[in-house]
mmCIF file of C-alpha atoms in Angstrom:
data_model
loop_
_atom_site.group_PDB
_atom_site.id
_atom_site.type_symbol
_atom_site.label_atom_id
_atom_site.label_comp_id
_atom_site.label_asym_id
_atom_site.label_seq_id
_atom_site.Cartn_x
_atom_site.Cartn_y
_atom_site.Cartn_z
ATOM 1 C CA MET B 21 35.020 -22.875 20.476
ATOM 2 C CA THR B 22 32.747 -19.935 21.250
ATOM 3 C CA VAL B 23 32.390 -18.791 17.611
ATOM 4 C CA SER B 24 32.509 -20.549 14.216
ATOM 5 C CA LEU B 25 35.559 -20.365 11.946
ATOM 6 C CA GLU B 26 33.333 -18.665 9.335
ATOM 7 C CA GLN B 27 32.685 -15.837 11.692
ATOM 8 C CA LEU B 28 36.384 -15.450 12.528
ATOM 9 C CA ARG B 29 37.371 -15.347 8.818
ATOM 10 C CA ARG B 30 35.335 -12.134 8.613
ATOM 11 C CA CYS B 31 37.373 -10.400 11.372
ATOM 12 C CA HIS B 32 40.090 -7.940 10.454
ATOM 13 C CA VAL B 33 42.107 -7.746 13.717
ATOM 14 C CA ALA B 34 42.885 -10.143 16.570
ATOM 15 C CA VAL B 35 43.942 -8.950 20.079
ATOM 16 C CA ASP B 36 45.428 -10.905 22.943
ATOM 17 C CA LEU B 37 45.191 -8.701 26.054
ATOM 18 C CA GLY B 38 47.418 -10.464 28.625
ATOM 19 C CA ALA B 39 48.396 -9.410 32.061
ATOM 20 C CA ALA B 40 52.022 -9.242 31.018
ATOM 21 C CA ARG B 41 51.937 -8.346 27.321
ATOM 22 C CA THR B 42 49.470 -7.104 24.684
ATOM 23 C CA ARG B 43 49.665 -8.519 21.179
ATOM 24 C CA VAL B 44 47.757 -7.479 18.058
ATOM 25 C CA TYR B 45 47.515 -9.393 14.810
ATOM 26 C CA VAL B 46 46.163 -7.578 11.738
ATOM 27 C CA LYS B 47 44.819 -9.604 8.787
ATOM 28 C CA GLY B 48 47.239 -9.366 5.904
ATOM 29 C CA LEU B 49 49.976 -7.714 7.996
ATOM 30 C CA GLY B 50 50.714 -10.350 10.664
ATOM 31 C CA LEU B 51 51.748 -9.582 14.272
ATOM 32 C CA VAL B 52 52.110 -5.795 14.505
ATOM 33 C CA VAL B 53 52.178 -5.213 18.280
ATOM 34 C CA ASP B 54 53.961 -7.177 20.983
ATOM 35 C CA GLU B 55 54.461 -4.864 23.989
ATOM 36 C CA PRO B 56 54.052 -4.982 27.798
ATOM 37 C CA SER B 57 50.552 -4.227 29.012
ATOM 38 C CA VAL B 58 51.695 -1.128 30.902
ATOM 39 C CA ALA B 59 50.791 2.583 30.680
ATOM 40 C CA ALA B 60 52.236 5.621 32.507
ATOM 41 C CA VAL B 61 49.864 8.497 33.291
ATOM 42 C CA ASN B 62 50.365 12.031 34.542
ATOM 43 C CA THR B 63 47.850 12.269 37.401
ATOM 44 C CA ARG B 64 47.915 16.094 37.317
ATOM 45 C CA THR B 65 46.827 16.423 33.768
ATOM 46 C CA GLY B 66 45.468 12.977 32.969
ATOM 47 C CA SER B 67 47.676 12.697 29.874
ATOM 48 C CA LEU B 68 49.319 9.469 28.792
ATOM 49 C CA ILE B 69 53.079 9.719 29.032
ATOM 50 C CA ALA B 70 54.277 6.304 27.811
ATOM 51 C CA VAL B 71 52.979 2.805 26.983
ATOM 52 C CA GLY B 72 54.537 -0.549 26.485
ATOM 53 C CA ALA B 73 58.246 -1.154 27.096
ATOM 54 C CA LEU B 74 59.041 2.453 28.031
ATOM 55 C CA ALA B 75 56.225 2.552 30.635
ATOM 56 C CA GLU B 76 57.451 -0.736 32.109
ATOM 57 C CA GLN B 77 60.941 0.697 32.579
ATOM 58 C CA MET B 78 59.354 3.571 34.634
ATOM 59 C CA THR B 79 57.927 1.176 37.220
ATOM 60 C CA GLY B 80 59.396 2.039 40.638
ATOM 61 C CA ARG B 81 61.321 4.981 39.228
ATOM 62 C CA THR B 82 58.634 7.687 38.868
ATOM 63 C CA PRO B 83 57.857 10.812 40.864
ATOM 64 C CA ASP B 84 54.531 11.021 42.786
ATOM 65 C CA TYR B 85 52.562 12.646 39.982
ATOM 66 C CA ILE B 86 53.269 9.809 37.513
ATOM 67 C CA ARG B 87 51.268 6.619 37.946
ATOM 68 C CA VAL B 88 52.167 3.409 36.208
ATOM 69 C CA ALA B 89 49.007 1.412 35.529
ATOM 70 C CA ARG B 90 48.364 -2.165 34.375
ATOM 71 C CA PRO B 91 44.859 -2.227 32.908
ATOM 72 C CA VAL B 92 44.804 -5.996 32.475
ATOM 73 C CA THR B 93 44.977 -8.475 35.362
ATOM 74 C CA GLY B 94 44.903 -12.213 34.862
ATOM 75 C CA GLY B 95 43.728 -11.806 31.267
ATOM 76 C CA THR B 96 40.749 -9.679 32.368
ATOM 77 C CA VAL B 97 40.439 -5.957 31.581
ATOM 78 C CA VAL B 98 40.053 -4.129 34.873
ATOM 79 C CA ASP B 99 40.323 -0.549 33.465
ATOM 80 C CA ILE B 100 38.483 -0.320 30.144
ATOM 81 C CA GLU B 101 39.338 3.332 29.455
ATOM 82 C CA MET B 102 43.034 2.873 30.164
ATOM 83 C CA ALA B 103 43.136 -0.327 28.081
ATOM 84 C CA GLN B 104 41.635 1.551 25.146
ATOM 85 C CA ARG B 105 44.077 4.416 25.463
ATOM 86 C CA MET B 106 46.992 2.014 25.711
ATOM 87 C CA LEU B 107 45.838 0.029 22.622
ATOM 88 C CA ARG B 108 45.387 3.201 20.525
ATOM 89 C CA HIS B 109 48.981 4.335 21.230
ATOM 90 C CA LEU B 110 50.426 0.839 20.695
ATOM 91 C CA LEU B 111 48.698 0.585 17.283
ATOM 92 C CA GLY B 112 49.800 4.021 16.160
ATOM 93 C CA GLU B 113 47.864 6.637 14.033
ATOM 94 C CA LYS B 114 48.873 5.071 10.694
ATOM 95 C CA LEU B 115 47.559 1.584 11.471
ATOM 96 C CA ARG B 116 44.413 2.943 13.133
ATOM 97 C CA ARG B 117 43.612 4.900 9.947
ATOM 98 C CA GLN B 118 43.940 1.658 7.919
ATOM 99 C CA LEU B 119 41.590 -0.113 10.324
ATOM 100 C CA ARG B 120 39.020 2.690 10.251
ATOM 101 C CA ARG B 121 38.730 2.307 6.499
ATOM 102 C CA LYS B 122 37.438 -1.285 6.949
ATOM 103 C CA PRO B 123 33.640 -1.400 6.492
ATOM 104 C CA ARG B 124 32.062 -2.685 9.672
ATOM 105 C CA LEU B 125 35.333 -3.470 11.377
ATOM 106 C CA ARG B 126 35.277 -6.865 13.114
ATOM 107 C CA ALA B 127 37.671 -7.867 15.917
ATOM 108 C CA ALA B 128 38.514 -11.136 17.680
ATOM 109 C CA ALA B 129 39.887 -11.254 21.218
ATOM 110 C CA CYS B 130 41.136 -13.987 23.585
ATOM 111 C CA THR B 131 39.365 -14.596 26.852
ATOM 112 C CA PRO B 132 40.521 -16.830 29.707
ATOM 113 C CA HIS B 133 38.762 -20.122 30.126
ATOM 114 C CA ASP B 134 35.590 -19.985 32.209
ATOM 115 C CA SER B 135 35.704 -16.145 32.408
ATOM 116 C CA ASP B 136 32.605 -14.532 33.875
ATOM 117 C CA PRO B 137 30.173 -12.404 31.765
ATOM 118 C CA LEU B 138 31.563 -9.159 33.248
ATOM 119 C CA ALA B 139 35.118 -10.046 32.118
ATOM 120 C CA GLN B 140 33.799 -10.883 28.613
ATOM 121 C CA ARG B 141 31.854 -7.642 28.512
ATOM 122 C CA ALA B 142 34.954 -5.686 29.469
ATOM 123 C CA ALA B 143 36.913 -7.300 26.607
ATOM 124 C CA VAL B 144 34.121 -6.467 24.167
ATOM 125 C CA GLU B 145 33.892 -2.824 25.418
ATOM 126 C CA THR B 146 37.676 -2.443 24.950
ATOM 127 C CA MET B 147 37.464 -3.468 21.345
ATOM 128 C CA VAL B 148 34.377 -1.349 20.647
ATOM 129 C CA GLY B 149 36.267 1.653 21.921
ATOM 130 C CA LEU B 150 38.806 1.045 19.126
ATOM 131 C CA GLY B 151 36.042 1.219 16.448
ATOM 132 C CA ALA B 152 35.005 -2.460 16.150
ATOM 133 C CA ARG B 153 31.388 -2.944 15.197
ATOM 134 C CA ARG B 154 31.432 -6.592 16.120
ATOM 135 C CA VAL B 155 33.678 -8.521 18.548
ATOM 136 C CA GLU B 156 34.124 -12.330 18.558
ATOM 137 C CA LEU B 157 35.470 -13.951 21.726
ATOM 138 C CA VAL B 158 37.681 -17.044 21.548
ATOM 139 C CA ASP B 159 38.834 -19.232 24.488
ATOM 140 C CA THR B 160 42.527 -18.661 25.070
ATOM 141 C CA LEU B 161 43.063 -22.405 25.302
ATOM 142 C CA ILE B 162 41.658 -23.034 21.811
ATOM 143 C CA ALA B 163 43.584 -20.199 20.257
ATOM 144 C CA ALA B 164 46.859 -21.272 21.907
ATOM 145 C CA ALA B 165 46.372 -24.890 20.755
ATOM 146 C CA VAL B 166 45.794 -23.755 17.147
ATOM 147 C CA GLY B 167 48.782 -21.393 17.356
ATOM 148 C CA CYS B 168 51.213 -24.130 18.395
ATOM 149 C CA GLY B 169 50.027 -26.489 15.667
ATOM 150 C CA LEU B 170 48.057 -29.036 17.765
ATOM 151 C CA PRO B 171 45.442 -31.089 15.803
ATOM 152 C CA VAL B 172 42.530 -29.719 17.794
ATOM 153 C CA GLU B 173 39.872 -30.717 15.233
ATOM 154 C CA GLN B 174 40.828 -34.437 15.251
ATOM 155 C CA PRO B 175 39.135 -37.068 17.445
ATOM 156 C CA THR B 176 42.293 -37.493 19.525
ATOM 157 C CA ALA B 177 43.275 -35.971 22.854
ATOM 158 C CA THR B 178 45.605 -33.020 23.007
ATOM 159 C CA MET B 179 46.608 -31.381 26.296
ATOM 160 C CA ILE B 180 47.522 -27.682 26.352
ATOM 161 C CA MET B 181 48.957 -25.739 29.321
ATOM 162 C CA VAL B 182 48.921 -21.913 29.048
ATOM 163 C CA CYS B 183 51.417 -20.590 31.560
ATOM 164 C CA GLY B 184 50.576 -16.943 31.978
ATOM 165 C CA ALA B 185 51.762 -14.179 34.314
ATOM 166 C CA ALA B 186 48.743 -14.338 36.673
ATOM 167 C CA THR B 187 47.066 -17.665 35.901
ATOM 168 C CA THR B 188 47.791 -21.112 34.531
ATOM 169 C CA GLN B 189 45.139 -22.729 32.296
ATOM 170 C CA ILE B 190 45.138 -26.417 31.543
ATOM 171 C CA ALA B 191 42.786 -28.252 29.177
ATOM 172 C CA VAL B 192 42.275 -31.480 27.252
ATOM 173 C CA LEU B 193 40.921 -30.818 23.762
ATOM 174 C CA SER B 194 39.209 -33.130 21.260
ATOM 175 C CA LEU B 195 37.097 -32.486 18.139
ATOM 176 C CA GLY B 196 37.755 -28.780 18.400
ATOM 177 C CA SER B 197 36.189 -28.472 21.864
ATOM 178 C CA ILE B 198 37.329 -28.452 25.474
ATOM 179 C CA VAL B 199 36.680 -31.838 27.193
ATOM 180 C CA SER B 200 38.052 -30.826 30.609
ATOM 181 C CA ALA B 201 39.779 -27.636 31.749
ATOM 182 C CA VAL B 202 40.843 -25.807 34.870
ATOM 183 C CA ARG B 203 42.157 -22.324 35.555
ATOM 184 C CA ILE B 204 44.640 -21.946 38.470
ATOM 185 C CA PRO B 205 45.470 -18.533 39.980
ATOM 186 C CA VAL B 206 49.210 -19.242 39.899
ATOM 187 C CA GLY B 207 51.488 -17.947 37.204
ATOM 188 C CA GLY B 208 54.875 -16.349 36.571
ATOM 189 C CA ASP B 209 54.154 -13.519 39.018
ATOM 190 C CA ALA B 210 53.644 -15.989 41.876
ATOM 191 C CA ILE B 211 56.981 -17.689 41.040
ATOM 192 C CA ASP B 212 58.727 -14.317 40.971
ATOM 193 C CA HIS B 213 57.139 -13.440 44.349
ATOM 194 C CA ALA B 214 58.391 -16.672 45.826
ATOM 195 C CA VAL B 215 61.949 -15.840 44.754
ATOM 196 C CA ILE B 216 61.587 -12.293 46.211
ATOM 197 C CA GLN B 217 60.364 -13.706 49.563
ATOM 198 C CA TYR B 218 63.186 -16.252 49.703
ATOM 199 C CA LEU B 219 65.838 -13.605 49.182
ATOM 200 C CA ARG B 220 64.194 -11.312 51.771
ATOM 201 C CA GLN B 221 63.891 -13.942 54.444
ATOM 202 C CA HIS B 222 67.127 -15.836 54.031
ATOM 203 C CA HIS B 223 69.502 -13.152 52.749
ATOM 204 C CA ALA B 224 67.839 -9.884 53.910
ATOM 205 C CA LEU B 225 68.017 -8.701 50.362
ATOM 206 C CA MET B 226 65.477 -6.740 48.245
ATOM 207 C CA LEU B 227 65.658 -6.838 44.503
ATOM 208 C CA PRO B 228 65.917 -3.526 42.657
ATOM 209 C CA SER B 229 62.399 -3.310 41.149
ATOM 210 C CA GLN B 230 59.240 -5.354 40.701
ATOM 211 C CA SER B 231 59.367 -4.461 37.006
ATOM 212 C CA VAL B 232 62.544 -6.521 36.478
ATOM 213 C CA ARG B 233 61.739 -10.196 36.113
ATOM 214 C CA PRO B 234 63.393 -11.365 39.370
ATOM 215 C CA LEU B 235 63.649 -14.954 38.207
ATOM 216 C CA GLN B 236 65.539 -13.995 35.047
ATOM 217 C CA LEU B 237 67.706 -11.575 36.983
ATOM 218 C CA ALA B 238 68.552 -14.056 39.725
ATOM 219 C CA LEU B 239 68.758 -17.282 37.787
ATOM 220 C CA SER B 240 69.941 -16.492 34.283
ATOM 221 C CA GLY B 241 70.660 -19.379 32.001
ATOM 222 C CA SER B 242 69.825 -22.789 33.471
ATOM 223 C CA GLY B 243 70.064 -22.011 37.147
ATOM 224 C CA LEU B 244 66.834 -23.839 37.994
ATOM 225 C CA THR B 245 67.962 -27.143 36.619
ATOM 226 C CA SER B 246 70.133 -29.644 38.405
ATOM 227 C CA LYS B 247 72.769 -29.147 35.682
ATOM 228 C CA GLY B 248 72.940 -25.434 36.285
ATOM 229 C CA PRO B 249 75.468 -23.513 38.335
ATOM 230 C CA ALA B 250 75.504 -24.304 42.092
ATOM 231 C CA THR B 251 75.545 -20.627 43.144
ATOM 232 C CA THR B 252 74.434 -17.371 41.533
ATOM 233 C CA GLU B 253 75.469 -13.817 42.457
ATOM 234 C CA ILE B 254 72.581 -11.420 42.988
ATOM 235 C CA HIS B 255 72.735 -7.645 43.453
ATOM 236 C CA GLY B 256 70.094 -5.876 45.511
ATOM 237 C CA ARG B 257 69.394 -3.588 48.479
ATOM 238 C CA ASP B 258 70.043 -4.582 52.068
ATOM 239 C CA VAL B 259 66.840 -4.650 54.065
ATOM 240 C CA ALA B 260 68.403 -3.247 57.261
ATOM 241 C CA THR B 261 70.893 -0.665 55.960
ATOM 242 C CA GLY B 262 69.319 0.214 52.592
ATOM 243 C CA LEU B 263 72.766 -0.020 50.941
ATOM 244 C CA ALA B 264 73.595 -1.936 47.791
ATOM 245 C CA ARG B 265 74.806 -5.456 48.436
ATOM 246 C CA SER B 266 75.672 -8.624 46.524
ATOM 247 C CA VAL B 267 75.130 -12.135 47.803
ATOM 248 C CA GLN B 268 75.872 -15.636 46.593
ATOM 249 C CA VAL B 269 72.628 -17.591 46.417
ATOM 250 C CA ASP B 270 72.318 -21.359 46.364
ATOM 251 C CA THR B 271 70.244 -22.164 43.287
ATOM 252 C CA ALA B 272 69.090 -25.453 44.687
ATOM 253 C CA ALA B 273 67.464 -23.602 47.562
ATOM 254 C CA VAL B 274 65.755 -21.200 45.181
ATOM 255 C CA ARG B 275 64.591 -24.109 43.104
ATOM 256 C CA HIS B 276 63.015 -25.610 46.205
ATOM 257 C CA ALA B 277 61.371 -22.277 47.057
ATOM 258 C CA ILE B 278 59.525 -21.969 43.756
ATOM 259 C CA HIS B 279 58.200 -25.457 43.992
ATOM 260 C CA ALA B 280 55.643 -24.276 46.640
ATOM 261 C CA PRO B 281 53.469 -22.305 44.203
ATOM 262 C CA LEU B 282 53.958 -24.907 41.505
ATOM 263 C CA THR B 283 52.302 -27.595 43.591
ATOM 264 C CA ALA B 284 48.922 -25.941 42.822
ATOM 265 C CA VAL B 285 49.658 -26.404 39.107
ATOM 266 C CA LEU B 286 50.451 -30.107 39.665
ATOM 267 C CA ASP B 287 47.170 -30.549 41.615
ATOM 268 C CA GLY B 288 45.245 -28.975 38.760
ATOM 269 C CA LEU B 289 46.945 -31.207 36.250
ATOM 270 C CA GLY B 290 46.091 -34.271 38.293
ATOM 271 C CA LYS B 291 42.384 -33.150 38.459
ATOM 272 C CA ILE B 292 42.249 -32.794 34.676
ATOM 273 C CA LEU B 293 43.625 -36.242 34.124
ATOM 274 C CA ARG B 294 41.194 -37.770 36.654
ATOM 275 C CA ASP B 295 38.159 -36.052 34.993
ATOM 276 C CA CYS B 296 39.132 -37.210 31.419
ATOM 277 C CA PRO B 297 37.731 -40.355 29.792
ATOM 278 C CA PRO B 298 40.273 -43.253 29.828
ATOM 279 C CA ASP B 299 40.535 -43.289 26.001
ATOM 280 C CA LEU B 300 41.732 -39.638 25.976
ATOM 281 C CA VAL B 301 44.154 -40.242 28.789
ATOM 282 C CA ALA B 302 45.668 -43.122 26.802
ATOM 283 C CA ASP B 303 46.157 -40.730 23.871
ATOM 284 C CA LEU B 304 47.985 -38.286 26.125
ATOM 285 C CA ALA B 305 50.579 -40.934 26.952
ATOM 286 C CA ASP B 306 51.720 -40.700 23.354
ATOM 287 C CA CYS B 307 51.273 -36.986 22.465
ATOM 288 C CA GLY B 308 51.971 -35.577 25.969
ATOM 289 C CA ILE B 309 51.504 -32.012 27.214
ATOM 290 C CA MET B 310 52.154 -28.886 25.113
ATOM 291 C CA MET B 311 53.274 -25.857 27.186
ATOM 292 C CA VAL B 312 52.737 -22.308 25.905
ATOM 293 C CA GLY B 313 52.872 -18.867 27.464
ATOM 294 C CA GLY B 314 55.714 -16.715 28.672
ATOM 295 C CA SER B 315 56.179 -18.671 31.902
ATOM 296 C CA ALA B 316 56.567 -21.951 29.986
ATOM 297 C CA LEU B 317 60.227 -20.930 29.431
ATOM 298 C CA LEU B 318 60.895 -21.222 33.149
ATOM 299 C CA PRO B 319 64.035 -23.444 33.328
ATOM 300 C CA GLY B 320 63.228 -26.826 34.827
ATOM 301 C CA LEU B 321 59.437 -26.546 34.783
ATOM 302 C CA ASP B 322 59.001 -29.014 31.904
ATOM 303 C CA GLN B 323 61.165 -31.617 33.609
ATOM 304 C CA MET B 324 59.231 -31.112 36.853
ATOM 305 C CA LEU B 325 55.961 -31.896 34.994
ATOM 306 C CA ARG B 326 57.536 -34.969 33.344
ATOM 307 C CA ASP B 327 58.578 -36.354 36.689
ATOM 308 C CA ALA B 328 55.098 -35.661 38.286
ATOM 309 C CA THR B 329 52.989 -37.073 35.472
ATOM 310 C CA GLY B 330 55.119 -39.551 33.609
ATOM 311 C CA VAL B 331 53.990 -38.256 30.214
ATOM 312 C CA PRO B 332 56.043 -36.344 27.611
ATOM 313 C CA VAL B 333 56.109 -32.543 27.973
ATOM 314 C CA HIS B 334 56.905 -30.263 25.067
ATOM 315 C CA ILE B 335 57.390 -26.487 24.819
ATOM 316 C CA ALA B 336 56.045 -24.685 21.755
ATOM 317 C CA GLU B 337 58.437 -23.138 19.326
ATOM 318 C CA ARG B 338 57.185 -19.574 20.118
ATOM 319 C CA PRO B 339 55.279 -20.151 23.381
ATOM 320 C CA ASP B 340 54.682 -16.456 24.208
ATOM 321 C CA VAL B 341 52.753 -15.650 21.032
ATOM 322 C CA CYS B 342 50.889 -18.903 20.325
ATOM 323 C CA ALA B 343 47.477 -17.518 21.333
ATOM 324 C CA VAL B 344 47.560 -14.490 18.996
ATOM 325 C CA LEU B 345 49.073 -16.498 16.182
ATOM 326 C CA GLY B 346 46.268 -19.040 16.613
ATOM 327 C CA LEU B 347 43.739 -16.265 16.258
ATOM 328 C CA GLY B 348 45.577 -14.969 13.223
ATOM 329 C CA ALA B 349 45.484 -18.405 11.620
ATOM 330 C CA MET B 350 41.724 -18.468 12.099
ATOM 331 C CA LEU B 351 41.394 -15.031 10.610
ATOM 332 C CA ASP B 352 43.455 -15.919 7.589
ATOM 333 C CA GLY B 353 41.460 -19.064 6.958
ATOM 334 C CA LYS B 354 44.407 -21.479 7.520
ATOM 335 C CA ILE B 355 42.330 -23.736 9.798
ATOM 336 C CA GLU B 356 39.849 -26.107 8.128
ATOM 337 C CA PRO B 357 37.216 -27.797 10.352
ATOM 338 C CA MET B 358 36.688 -31.547 10.115
ATOM 339 C CA VAL B 359 33.450 -32.031 8.139
ATOM 340 C CA LEU B 360 31.116 -34.681 9.519
ATOM 341 C CA ASP B 361 28.476 -35.697 6.976
ATOM 342 C CA PRO B 362 25.239 -36.817 8.569
ATOM 343 C CA LEU B 363 24.513 -40.481 8.022
ATOM 344 C CA ALA B 364 21.435 -41.365 6.028
ATOM 345 C CA CYS B 365 18.876 -43.270 7.994
#
């Protein structure tokens, strides 16, 4: 853990700036913001038109003078000014006034594992722009493990897999620290892209918009599992004519298409297990892997990991908000560290 629990208890607000969604937890109020990390800007005047869900609906449907921006990529803030403006509007004037009354406002933020100093600095600058006097950075893996109820402070192995939109992070934790971890540049967006490419190459079909989750649109329900429907009807635009068209897609073929980007995740998982001490690997045979993040809900992904590793795979109760809820639990003082008394010589 990058900071102590005592420092986190002094924080007033926790922010999880993700590539797909932004979540804000305020001490004493709980989760107050859970919106897409999207902002729409008028390029002629520079004014902000919409943020969150409304801005996401505008993707692919705007005139030339309106730009839809995503200030966060892969958990890293790439446009600090836009991220600050987006956060201000998501919080609202009333909540910002409450936070400004806090003496020496402290904030906590999630950062991806092994993020470089520039990415950490961008996260700090974004929080400072909201009025924070001090910013504490917490590894996303630690926050997500706390948020889904894993016993991270115990001397036993727990494995966490954070399936984000742009990256997948995997780690083995013990005694409140990361024993072995890896970050893979494959996430839900790569899976969506694989579905789009399959439909374009094999059915000459383009999906309506990149803003719509193609996987959810094409394979609603349990289409990616062997027990799901054999075919699914998909509506899109014909590549050659540009007219609207519907096709019947074999879900087994789509399931095979998305396995290509997921092989990188399986390789990273195998590397983690090889780098871990044997005692911790033996613990994982009992407790298994905990999946969190929005892409953890991909139908059939948990079964694919079970087949590849032979260990139990579990999905958190609320996988999409585990990281910010973990930060909130630290802010509220619900997490007690394991006290190790020094032995007398």
